[in-house]
CSV table of C-alpha atoms and ligand atoms in Angstrom, one decimal:
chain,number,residue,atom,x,y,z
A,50,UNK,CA,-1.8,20.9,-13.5
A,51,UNK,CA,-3.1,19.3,-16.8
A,52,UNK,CA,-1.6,21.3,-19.8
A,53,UNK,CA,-3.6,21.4,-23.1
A,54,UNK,CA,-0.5,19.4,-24.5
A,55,UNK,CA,-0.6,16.5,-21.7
A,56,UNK,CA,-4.3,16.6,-22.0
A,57,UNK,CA,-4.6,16.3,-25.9
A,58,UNK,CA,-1.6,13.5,-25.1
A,59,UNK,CA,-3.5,11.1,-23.1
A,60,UNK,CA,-6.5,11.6,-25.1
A,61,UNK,CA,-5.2,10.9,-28.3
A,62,UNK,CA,-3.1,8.0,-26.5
A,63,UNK,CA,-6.2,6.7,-25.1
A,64,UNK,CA,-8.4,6.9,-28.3
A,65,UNK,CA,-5.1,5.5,-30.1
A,66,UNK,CA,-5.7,3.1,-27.9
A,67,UNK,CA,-9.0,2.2,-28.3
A,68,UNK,CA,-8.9,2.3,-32.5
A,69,UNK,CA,-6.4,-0.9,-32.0
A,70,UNK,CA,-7.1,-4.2,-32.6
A,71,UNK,CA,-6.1,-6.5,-29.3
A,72,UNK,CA,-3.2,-7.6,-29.9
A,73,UNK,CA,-1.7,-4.2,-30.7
A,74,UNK,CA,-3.3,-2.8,-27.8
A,75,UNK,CA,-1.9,-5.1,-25.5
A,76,UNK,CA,1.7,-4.3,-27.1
A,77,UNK,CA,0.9,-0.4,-26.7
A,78,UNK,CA,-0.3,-1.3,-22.7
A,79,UNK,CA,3.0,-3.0,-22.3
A,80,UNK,CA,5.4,-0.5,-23.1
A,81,UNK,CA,4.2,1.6,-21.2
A,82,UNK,CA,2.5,0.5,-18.2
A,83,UNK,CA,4.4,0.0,-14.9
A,84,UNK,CA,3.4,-2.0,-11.6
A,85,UNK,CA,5.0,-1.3,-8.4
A,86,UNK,CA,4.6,-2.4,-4.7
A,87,UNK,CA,5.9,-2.5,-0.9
A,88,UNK,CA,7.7,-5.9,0.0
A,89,UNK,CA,9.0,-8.8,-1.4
A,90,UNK,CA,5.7,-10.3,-1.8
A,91,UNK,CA,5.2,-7.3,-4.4
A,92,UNK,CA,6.7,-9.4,-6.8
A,93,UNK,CA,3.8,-11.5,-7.2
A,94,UNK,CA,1.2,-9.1,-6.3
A,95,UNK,CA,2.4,-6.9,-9.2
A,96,UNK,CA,2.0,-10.1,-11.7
A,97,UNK,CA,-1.5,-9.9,-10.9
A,98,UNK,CA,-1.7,-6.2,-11.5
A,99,UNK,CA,0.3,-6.7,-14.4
A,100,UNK,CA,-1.9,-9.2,-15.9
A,101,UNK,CA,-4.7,-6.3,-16.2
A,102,UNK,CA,-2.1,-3.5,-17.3
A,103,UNK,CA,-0.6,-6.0,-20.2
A,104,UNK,CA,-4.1,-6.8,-21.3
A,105,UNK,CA,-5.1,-2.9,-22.1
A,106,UNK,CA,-7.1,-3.0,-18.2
A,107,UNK,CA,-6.8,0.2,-16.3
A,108,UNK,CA,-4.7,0.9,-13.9
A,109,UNK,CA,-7.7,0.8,-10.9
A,110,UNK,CA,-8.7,-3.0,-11.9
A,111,UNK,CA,-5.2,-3.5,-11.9
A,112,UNK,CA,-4.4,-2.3,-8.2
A,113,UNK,CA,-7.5,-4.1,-7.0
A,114,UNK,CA,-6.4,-7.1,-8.6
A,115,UNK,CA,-3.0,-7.1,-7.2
A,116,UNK,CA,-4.3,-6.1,-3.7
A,117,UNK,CA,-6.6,-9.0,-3.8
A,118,UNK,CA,-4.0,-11.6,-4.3
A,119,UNK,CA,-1.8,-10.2,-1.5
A,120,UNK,CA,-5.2,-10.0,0.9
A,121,UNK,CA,-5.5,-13.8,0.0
A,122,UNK,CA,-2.2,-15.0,0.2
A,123,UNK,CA,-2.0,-17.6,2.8
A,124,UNK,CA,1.7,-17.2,4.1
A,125,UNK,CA,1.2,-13.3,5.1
A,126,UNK,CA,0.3,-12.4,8.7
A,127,UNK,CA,-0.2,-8.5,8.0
A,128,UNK,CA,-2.8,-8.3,5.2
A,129,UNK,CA,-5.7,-10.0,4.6
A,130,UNK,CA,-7.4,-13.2,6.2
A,131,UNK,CA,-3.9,-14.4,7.3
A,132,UNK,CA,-3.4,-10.9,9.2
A,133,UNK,CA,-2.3,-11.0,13.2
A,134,UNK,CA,-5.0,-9.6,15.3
A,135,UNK,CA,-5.6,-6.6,17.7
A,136,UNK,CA,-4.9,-7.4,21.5
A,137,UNK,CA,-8.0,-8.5,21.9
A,138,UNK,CA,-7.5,-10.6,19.5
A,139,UNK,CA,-9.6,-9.4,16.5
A,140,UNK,CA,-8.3,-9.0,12.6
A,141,UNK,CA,-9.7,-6.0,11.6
A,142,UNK,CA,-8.3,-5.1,8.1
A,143,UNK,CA,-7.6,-1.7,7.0
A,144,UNK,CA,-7.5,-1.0,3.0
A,145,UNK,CA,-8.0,2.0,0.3
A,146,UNK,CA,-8.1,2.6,-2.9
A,147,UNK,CA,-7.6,5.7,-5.2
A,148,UNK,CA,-7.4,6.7,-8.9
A,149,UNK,CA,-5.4,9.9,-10.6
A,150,UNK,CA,-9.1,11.9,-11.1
A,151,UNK,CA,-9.4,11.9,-7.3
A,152,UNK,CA,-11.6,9.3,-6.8
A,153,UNK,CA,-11.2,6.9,-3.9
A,154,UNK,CA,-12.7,4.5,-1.8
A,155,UNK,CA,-11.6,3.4,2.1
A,156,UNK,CA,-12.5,0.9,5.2
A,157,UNK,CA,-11.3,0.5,8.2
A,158,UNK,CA,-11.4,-1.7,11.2
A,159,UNK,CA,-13.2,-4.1,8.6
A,160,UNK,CA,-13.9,-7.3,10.9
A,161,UNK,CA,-14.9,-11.2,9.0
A,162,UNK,CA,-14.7,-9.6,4.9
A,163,UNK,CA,-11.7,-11.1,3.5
A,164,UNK,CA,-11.3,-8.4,0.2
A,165,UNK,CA,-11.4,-5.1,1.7
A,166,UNK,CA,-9.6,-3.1,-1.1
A,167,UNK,CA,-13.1,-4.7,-3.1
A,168,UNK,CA,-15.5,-3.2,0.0
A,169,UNK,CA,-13.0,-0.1,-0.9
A,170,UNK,CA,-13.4,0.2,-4.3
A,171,UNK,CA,-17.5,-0.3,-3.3
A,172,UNK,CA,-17.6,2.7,-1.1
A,173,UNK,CA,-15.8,4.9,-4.1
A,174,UNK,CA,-18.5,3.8,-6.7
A,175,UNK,CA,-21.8,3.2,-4.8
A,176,UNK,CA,-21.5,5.3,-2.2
A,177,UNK,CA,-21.4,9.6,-1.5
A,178,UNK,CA,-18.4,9.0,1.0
A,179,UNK,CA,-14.4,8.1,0.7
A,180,UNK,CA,-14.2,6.0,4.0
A,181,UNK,CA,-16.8,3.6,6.3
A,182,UNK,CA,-15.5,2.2,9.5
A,183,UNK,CA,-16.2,-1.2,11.5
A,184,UNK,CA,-19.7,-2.6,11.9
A,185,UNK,CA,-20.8,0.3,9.1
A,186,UNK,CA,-18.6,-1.0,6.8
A,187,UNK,CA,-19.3,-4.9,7.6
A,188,UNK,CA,-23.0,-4.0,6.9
A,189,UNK,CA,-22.4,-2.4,3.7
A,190,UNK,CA,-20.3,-5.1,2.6
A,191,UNK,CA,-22.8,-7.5,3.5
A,192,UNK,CA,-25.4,-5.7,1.1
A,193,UNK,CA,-22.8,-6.0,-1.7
A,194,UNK,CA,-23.0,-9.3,-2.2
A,195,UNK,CA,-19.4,-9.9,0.4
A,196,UNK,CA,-19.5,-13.0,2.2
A,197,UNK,CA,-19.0,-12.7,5.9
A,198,UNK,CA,-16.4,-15.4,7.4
A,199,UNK,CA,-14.3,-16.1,10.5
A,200,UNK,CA,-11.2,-14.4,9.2
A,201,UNK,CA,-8.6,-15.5,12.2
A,202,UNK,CA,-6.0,-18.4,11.4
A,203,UNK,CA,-4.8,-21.0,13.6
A,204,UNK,CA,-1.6,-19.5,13.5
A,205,UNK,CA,-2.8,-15.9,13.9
A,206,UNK,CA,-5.0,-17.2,17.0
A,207,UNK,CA,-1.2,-18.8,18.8
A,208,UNK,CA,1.0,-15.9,17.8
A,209,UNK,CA,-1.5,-13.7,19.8
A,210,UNK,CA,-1.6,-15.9,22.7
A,211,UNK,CA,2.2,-16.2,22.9
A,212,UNK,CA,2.5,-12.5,22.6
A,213,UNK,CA,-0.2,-12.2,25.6
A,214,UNK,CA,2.4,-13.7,27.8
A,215,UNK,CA,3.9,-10.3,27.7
A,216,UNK,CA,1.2,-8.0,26.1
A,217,UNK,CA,3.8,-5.6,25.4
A,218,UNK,CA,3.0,-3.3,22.4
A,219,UNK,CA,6.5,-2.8,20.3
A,220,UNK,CA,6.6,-2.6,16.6
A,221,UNK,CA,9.5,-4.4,15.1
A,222,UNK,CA,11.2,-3.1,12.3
A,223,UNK,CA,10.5,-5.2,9.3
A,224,UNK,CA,8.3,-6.7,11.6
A,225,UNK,CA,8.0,-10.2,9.3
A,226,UNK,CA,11.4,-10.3,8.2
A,227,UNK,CA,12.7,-9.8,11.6
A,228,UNK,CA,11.2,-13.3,12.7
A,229,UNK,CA,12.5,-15.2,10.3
A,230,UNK,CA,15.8,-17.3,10.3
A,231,UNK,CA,17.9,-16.0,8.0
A,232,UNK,CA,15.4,-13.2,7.0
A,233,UNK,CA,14.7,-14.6,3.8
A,234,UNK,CA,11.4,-13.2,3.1
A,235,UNK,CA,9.5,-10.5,4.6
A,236,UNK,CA,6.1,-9.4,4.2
A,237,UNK,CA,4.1,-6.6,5.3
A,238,UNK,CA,1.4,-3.8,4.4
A,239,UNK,CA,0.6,-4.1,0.2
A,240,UNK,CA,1.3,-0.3,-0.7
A,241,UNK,CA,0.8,-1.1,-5.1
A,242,UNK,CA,0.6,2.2,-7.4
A,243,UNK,CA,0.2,1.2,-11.4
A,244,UNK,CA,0.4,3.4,-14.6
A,245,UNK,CA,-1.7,2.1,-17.7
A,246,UNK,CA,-1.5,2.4,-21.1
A,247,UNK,CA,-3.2,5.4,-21.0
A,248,UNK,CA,-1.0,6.9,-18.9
A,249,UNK,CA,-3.5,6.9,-16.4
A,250,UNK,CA,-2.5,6.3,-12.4
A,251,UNK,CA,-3.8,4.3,-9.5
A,252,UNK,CA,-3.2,2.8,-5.9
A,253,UNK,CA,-4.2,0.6,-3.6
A,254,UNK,CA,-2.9,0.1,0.2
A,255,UNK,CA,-4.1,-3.1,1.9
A,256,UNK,CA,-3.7,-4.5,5.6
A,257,UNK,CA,-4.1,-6.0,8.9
A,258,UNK,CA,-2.3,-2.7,10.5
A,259,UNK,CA,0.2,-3.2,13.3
A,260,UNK,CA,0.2,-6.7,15.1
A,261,UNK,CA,-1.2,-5.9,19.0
A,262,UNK,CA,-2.6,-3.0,18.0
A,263,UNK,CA,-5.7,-1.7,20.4
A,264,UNK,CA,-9.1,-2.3,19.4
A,265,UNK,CA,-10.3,0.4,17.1
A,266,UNK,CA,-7.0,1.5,15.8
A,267,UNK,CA,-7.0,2.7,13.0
A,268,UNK,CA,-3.3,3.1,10.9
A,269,UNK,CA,-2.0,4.8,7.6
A,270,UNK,CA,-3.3,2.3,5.0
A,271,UNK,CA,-7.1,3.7,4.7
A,272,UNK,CA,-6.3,7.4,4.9
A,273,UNK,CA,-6.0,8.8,1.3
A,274,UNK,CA,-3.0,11.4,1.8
A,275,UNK,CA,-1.6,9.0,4.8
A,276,UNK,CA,-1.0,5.7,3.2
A,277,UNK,CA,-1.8,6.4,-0.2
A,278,UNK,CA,-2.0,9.1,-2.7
A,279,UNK,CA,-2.8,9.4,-5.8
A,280,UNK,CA,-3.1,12.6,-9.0
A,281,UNK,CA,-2.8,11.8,-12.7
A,282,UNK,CA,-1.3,15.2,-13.4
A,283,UNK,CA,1.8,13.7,-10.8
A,284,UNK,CA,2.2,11.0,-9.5
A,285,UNK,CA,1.4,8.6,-6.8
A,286,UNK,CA,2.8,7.4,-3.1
A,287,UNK,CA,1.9,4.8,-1.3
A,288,UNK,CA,3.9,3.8,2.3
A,289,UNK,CA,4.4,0.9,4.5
A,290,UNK,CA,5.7,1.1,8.4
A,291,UNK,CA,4.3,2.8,11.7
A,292,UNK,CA,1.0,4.3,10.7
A,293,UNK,CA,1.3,7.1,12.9
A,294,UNK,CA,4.1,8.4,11.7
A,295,UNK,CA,2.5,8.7,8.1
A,296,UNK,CA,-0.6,10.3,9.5
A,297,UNK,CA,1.2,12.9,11.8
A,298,UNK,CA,3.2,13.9,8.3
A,299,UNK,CA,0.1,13.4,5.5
A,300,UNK,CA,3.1,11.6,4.4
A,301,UNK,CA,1.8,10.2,1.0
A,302,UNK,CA,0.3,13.4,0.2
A,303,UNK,CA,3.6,14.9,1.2
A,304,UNK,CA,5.4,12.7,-1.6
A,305,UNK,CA,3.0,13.6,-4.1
A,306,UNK,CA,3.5,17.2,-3.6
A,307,UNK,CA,7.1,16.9,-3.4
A,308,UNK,CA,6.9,15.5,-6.9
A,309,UNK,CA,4.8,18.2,-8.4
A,310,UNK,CA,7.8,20.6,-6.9
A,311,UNK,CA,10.3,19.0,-9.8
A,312,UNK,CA,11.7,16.3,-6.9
A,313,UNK,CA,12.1,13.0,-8.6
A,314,UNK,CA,10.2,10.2,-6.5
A,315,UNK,CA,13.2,9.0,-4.7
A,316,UNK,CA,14.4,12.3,-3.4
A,317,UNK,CA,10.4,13.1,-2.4
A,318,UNK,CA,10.3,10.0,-0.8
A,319,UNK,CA,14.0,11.1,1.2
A,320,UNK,CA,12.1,14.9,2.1
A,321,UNK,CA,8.9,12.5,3.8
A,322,UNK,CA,11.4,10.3,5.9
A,323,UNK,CA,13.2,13.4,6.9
A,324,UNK,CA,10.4,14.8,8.0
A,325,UNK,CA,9.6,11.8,10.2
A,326,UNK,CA,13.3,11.9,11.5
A,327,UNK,CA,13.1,16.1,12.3
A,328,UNK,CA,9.8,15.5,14.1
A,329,UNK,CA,10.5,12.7,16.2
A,330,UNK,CA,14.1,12.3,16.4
A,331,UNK,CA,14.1,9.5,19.0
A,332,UNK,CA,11.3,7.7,18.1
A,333,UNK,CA,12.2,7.7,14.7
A,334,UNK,CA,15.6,5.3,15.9
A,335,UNK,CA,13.2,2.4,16.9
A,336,UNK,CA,10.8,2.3,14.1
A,337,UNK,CA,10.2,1.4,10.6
A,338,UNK,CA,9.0,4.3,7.8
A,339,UNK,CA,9.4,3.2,4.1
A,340,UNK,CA,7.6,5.0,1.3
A,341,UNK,CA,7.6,4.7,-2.2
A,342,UNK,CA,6.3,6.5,-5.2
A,343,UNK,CA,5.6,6.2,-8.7
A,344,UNK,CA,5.7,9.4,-11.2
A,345,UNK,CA,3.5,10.0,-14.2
A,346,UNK,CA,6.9,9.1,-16.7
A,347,UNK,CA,6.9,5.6,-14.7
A,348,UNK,CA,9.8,7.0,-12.9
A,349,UNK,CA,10.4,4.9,-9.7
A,350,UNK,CA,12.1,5.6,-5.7
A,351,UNK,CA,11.6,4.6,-2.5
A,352,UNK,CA,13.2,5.7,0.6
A,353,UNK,CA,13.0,4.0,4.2
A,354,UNK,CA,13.6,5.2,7.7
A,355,UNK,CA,15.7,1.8,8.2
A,356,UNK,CA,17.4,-0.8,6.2
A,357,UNK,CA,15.7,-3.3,5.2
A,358,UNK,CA,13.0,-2.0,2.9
A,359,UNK,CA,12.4,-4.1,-0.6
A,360,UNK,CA,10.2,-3.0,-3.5
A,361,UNK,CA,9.0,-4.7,-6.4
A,362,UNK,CA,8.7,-3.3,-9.8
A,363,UNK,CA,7.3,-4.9,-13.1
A,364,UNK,CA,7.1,-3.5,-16.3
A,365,UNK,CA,7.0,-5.2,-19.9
A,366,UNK,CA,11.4,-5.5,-19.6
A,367,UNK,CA,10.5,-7.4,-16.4
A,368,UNK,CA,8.3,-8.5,-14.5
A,369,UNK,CA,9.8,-9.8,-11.4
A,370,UNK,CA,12.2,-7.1,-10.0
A,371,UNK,CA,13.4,-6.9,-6.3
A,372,UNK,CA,15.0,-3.8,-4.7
A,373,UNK,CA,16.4,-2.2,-1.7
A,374,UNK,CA,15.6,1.2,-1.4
A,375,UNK,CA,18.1,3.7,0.4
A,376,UNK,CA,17.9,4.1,4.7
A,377,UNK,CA,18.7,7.2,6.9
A,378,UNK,CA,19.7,4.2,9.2
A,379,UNK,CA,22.0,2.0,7.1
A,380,UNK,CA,22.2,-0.9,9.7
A,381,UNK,CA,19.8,-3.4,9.7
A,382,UNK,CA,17.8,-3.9,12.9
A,383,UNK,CA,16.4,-7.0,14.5
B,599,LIG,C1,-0.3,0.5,9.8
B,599,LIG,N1,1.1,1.0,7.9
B,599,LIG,O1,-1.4,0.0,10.0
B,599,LIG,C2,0.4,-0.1,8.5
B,599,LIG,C3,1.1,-1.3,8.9
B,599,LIG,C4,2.4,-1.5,8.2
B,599,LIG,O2,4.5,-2.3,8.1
B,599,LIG,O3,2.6,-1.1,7.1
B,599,LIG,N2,3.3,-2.2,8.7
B,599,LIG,O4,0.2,1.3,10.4
């Protein structure tokens, strides 16, 4: 709940912020605005964010921003144009998009629009609904100026023909950093919450879903209070892993609510994966649940299901920072 004290707060911070001249503003905007995000490739999602943030942009543009880089990045096969497809061999992209008043914006099953989180933040501002699906959401998208293109790489088209050869439906754990020789690098749903100058909140959660999936699946990342969740009098959650898992558990809404009980984000984030370990003890051995969570103070914690989990954080002391967060399993699984 908004106090008269937070509320006179942020508007006096807000008109403060306004009265400066541009240069000051920015200076104000840095100190205290903070960019965070799932996966190594975070760390240069957040810089686009960040640009915004630094500048005196709110934290919304900045989440769009920073999801648009990842959903264009063309070395990551599980958001955007690069994604893998379904197992029929379609990229259908999943993406949402919400600010700390409430507001939000979804699409799923998105086939041929390379900028979902944009289609998104379209369906929050010109539309009366929070989420369009598949050829609805293509047509809308169309009618907002998106170009339609033929999304699927090369290299999305072979991986899906080599994984035919078996067809069998198993999400691996860190399922990009698994694949890679010396597991360098690892990429994977974009899960980016910001805080701006005006101490104002937002997310974004961006994606091709799981590799193989079946047609019509739909996972965490469009579902406000699955993938991502967002309230300015809080604090916001965003997660990355099985979708299911975070859908059976409202899991983002879960952190959220764990916050506004006095837990700090880390040890919210800790209650969620429980919860996903109580409930499906078994299953929860052979898959991958990481969540991660952003307070109203720019307090930051994560917490995954399985080693292996990397965030990135970027704030005006730095803008390029990499961490692990905490496992219930502590061993690394390939
Ligand atoms: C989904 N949560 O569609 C996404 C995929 C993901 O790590 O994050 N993979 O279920």
């Amino acid at each position: 709940m908004t106090t008269r004290r937070d509320f006179l707060q942020t508007s006096l911070l807000a008109a403060g912020a306004l009265a400066l001249p541009g240069a000051v503003r920015a200076a104000s905007a840095q100190a205290r605005g903070k960019v965070v995000s799932t996966w190594d490739f975070g760390v240069e999602a957040n810089q686009a964010a960040w640009k915004v943030v630094a500048g005196g942009g709110s934290a919304l543009d900045a989440v769009e921003a920073g999801a648009r880089w990842a959903e264009g990045d063309l070395c990551n096969s599980t958001v955007g144009r690069c994604g893998n497809p379904d197992r029929d061999g379609v990229l259908t992209l999943d993406a949402s998009i919400m600010d700390g008043d409430g507001r939000c914006g979804a699409v799923a099953a998105l086939q041929d629009i390379a900028h979902p989180v944009s289609v998104a933040r379209r369906v929050m501002e010109k539309t009366p609904h929070v989420m369009l699906v598949g050829e609805g959401a293509q047509q809308f998208a169309v009618e907002q100026g998106f170009a339609k293109e033929k999304l699927l790489t090369p290299e999305a088209e072979k991986a899906w023909r080599e994984w035919l050869k078996t067809a069998k439906y198993q999400p691996q754990i860190n399922a990009e950093r698994a694949k890679l020789p010396g597991n360098k690098e690892n990429h994977d749903t974009l899960g980016m919450l910001a805080l701006d100058a005006s101490g104002k909140l937002a997310g974004a959660c961006t994606t091709s879903g799981m590799a193989w999936k079946m047609h019509g699946r739909v996972g965490d990342s469009p579902i406000v209070g699955a993938g991502l969740y967002v309230d300015n009098d809080i604090g916001a959650a965003t997660a990355s892993g099985v979708g299911e898992e975070m859908i059976r558990n409202a899991a983002s809404f879960l952190v959220v609510e764990l916050m506004r009980q006095g837990r700090s984000p880390e040890d919210a984030c800790r209650e969620a994966i429980d919860r996903v370990v109580r409930k499906r003890p078994q299953a929860s051995k052979t898959l991958q649940v990481c969540f991660l969570a952003l307070n109203k103070h720019g307090e930051v914690g994560a917490f995954a299901l399985h080693k292996g989990f990397v965030y990135a954080v970027c704030d005006a002391a730095k803008q390029d920072a990499l961490l692990e967060s905490r496992s219930v399993y502590a061993t690394e699984q390939k």
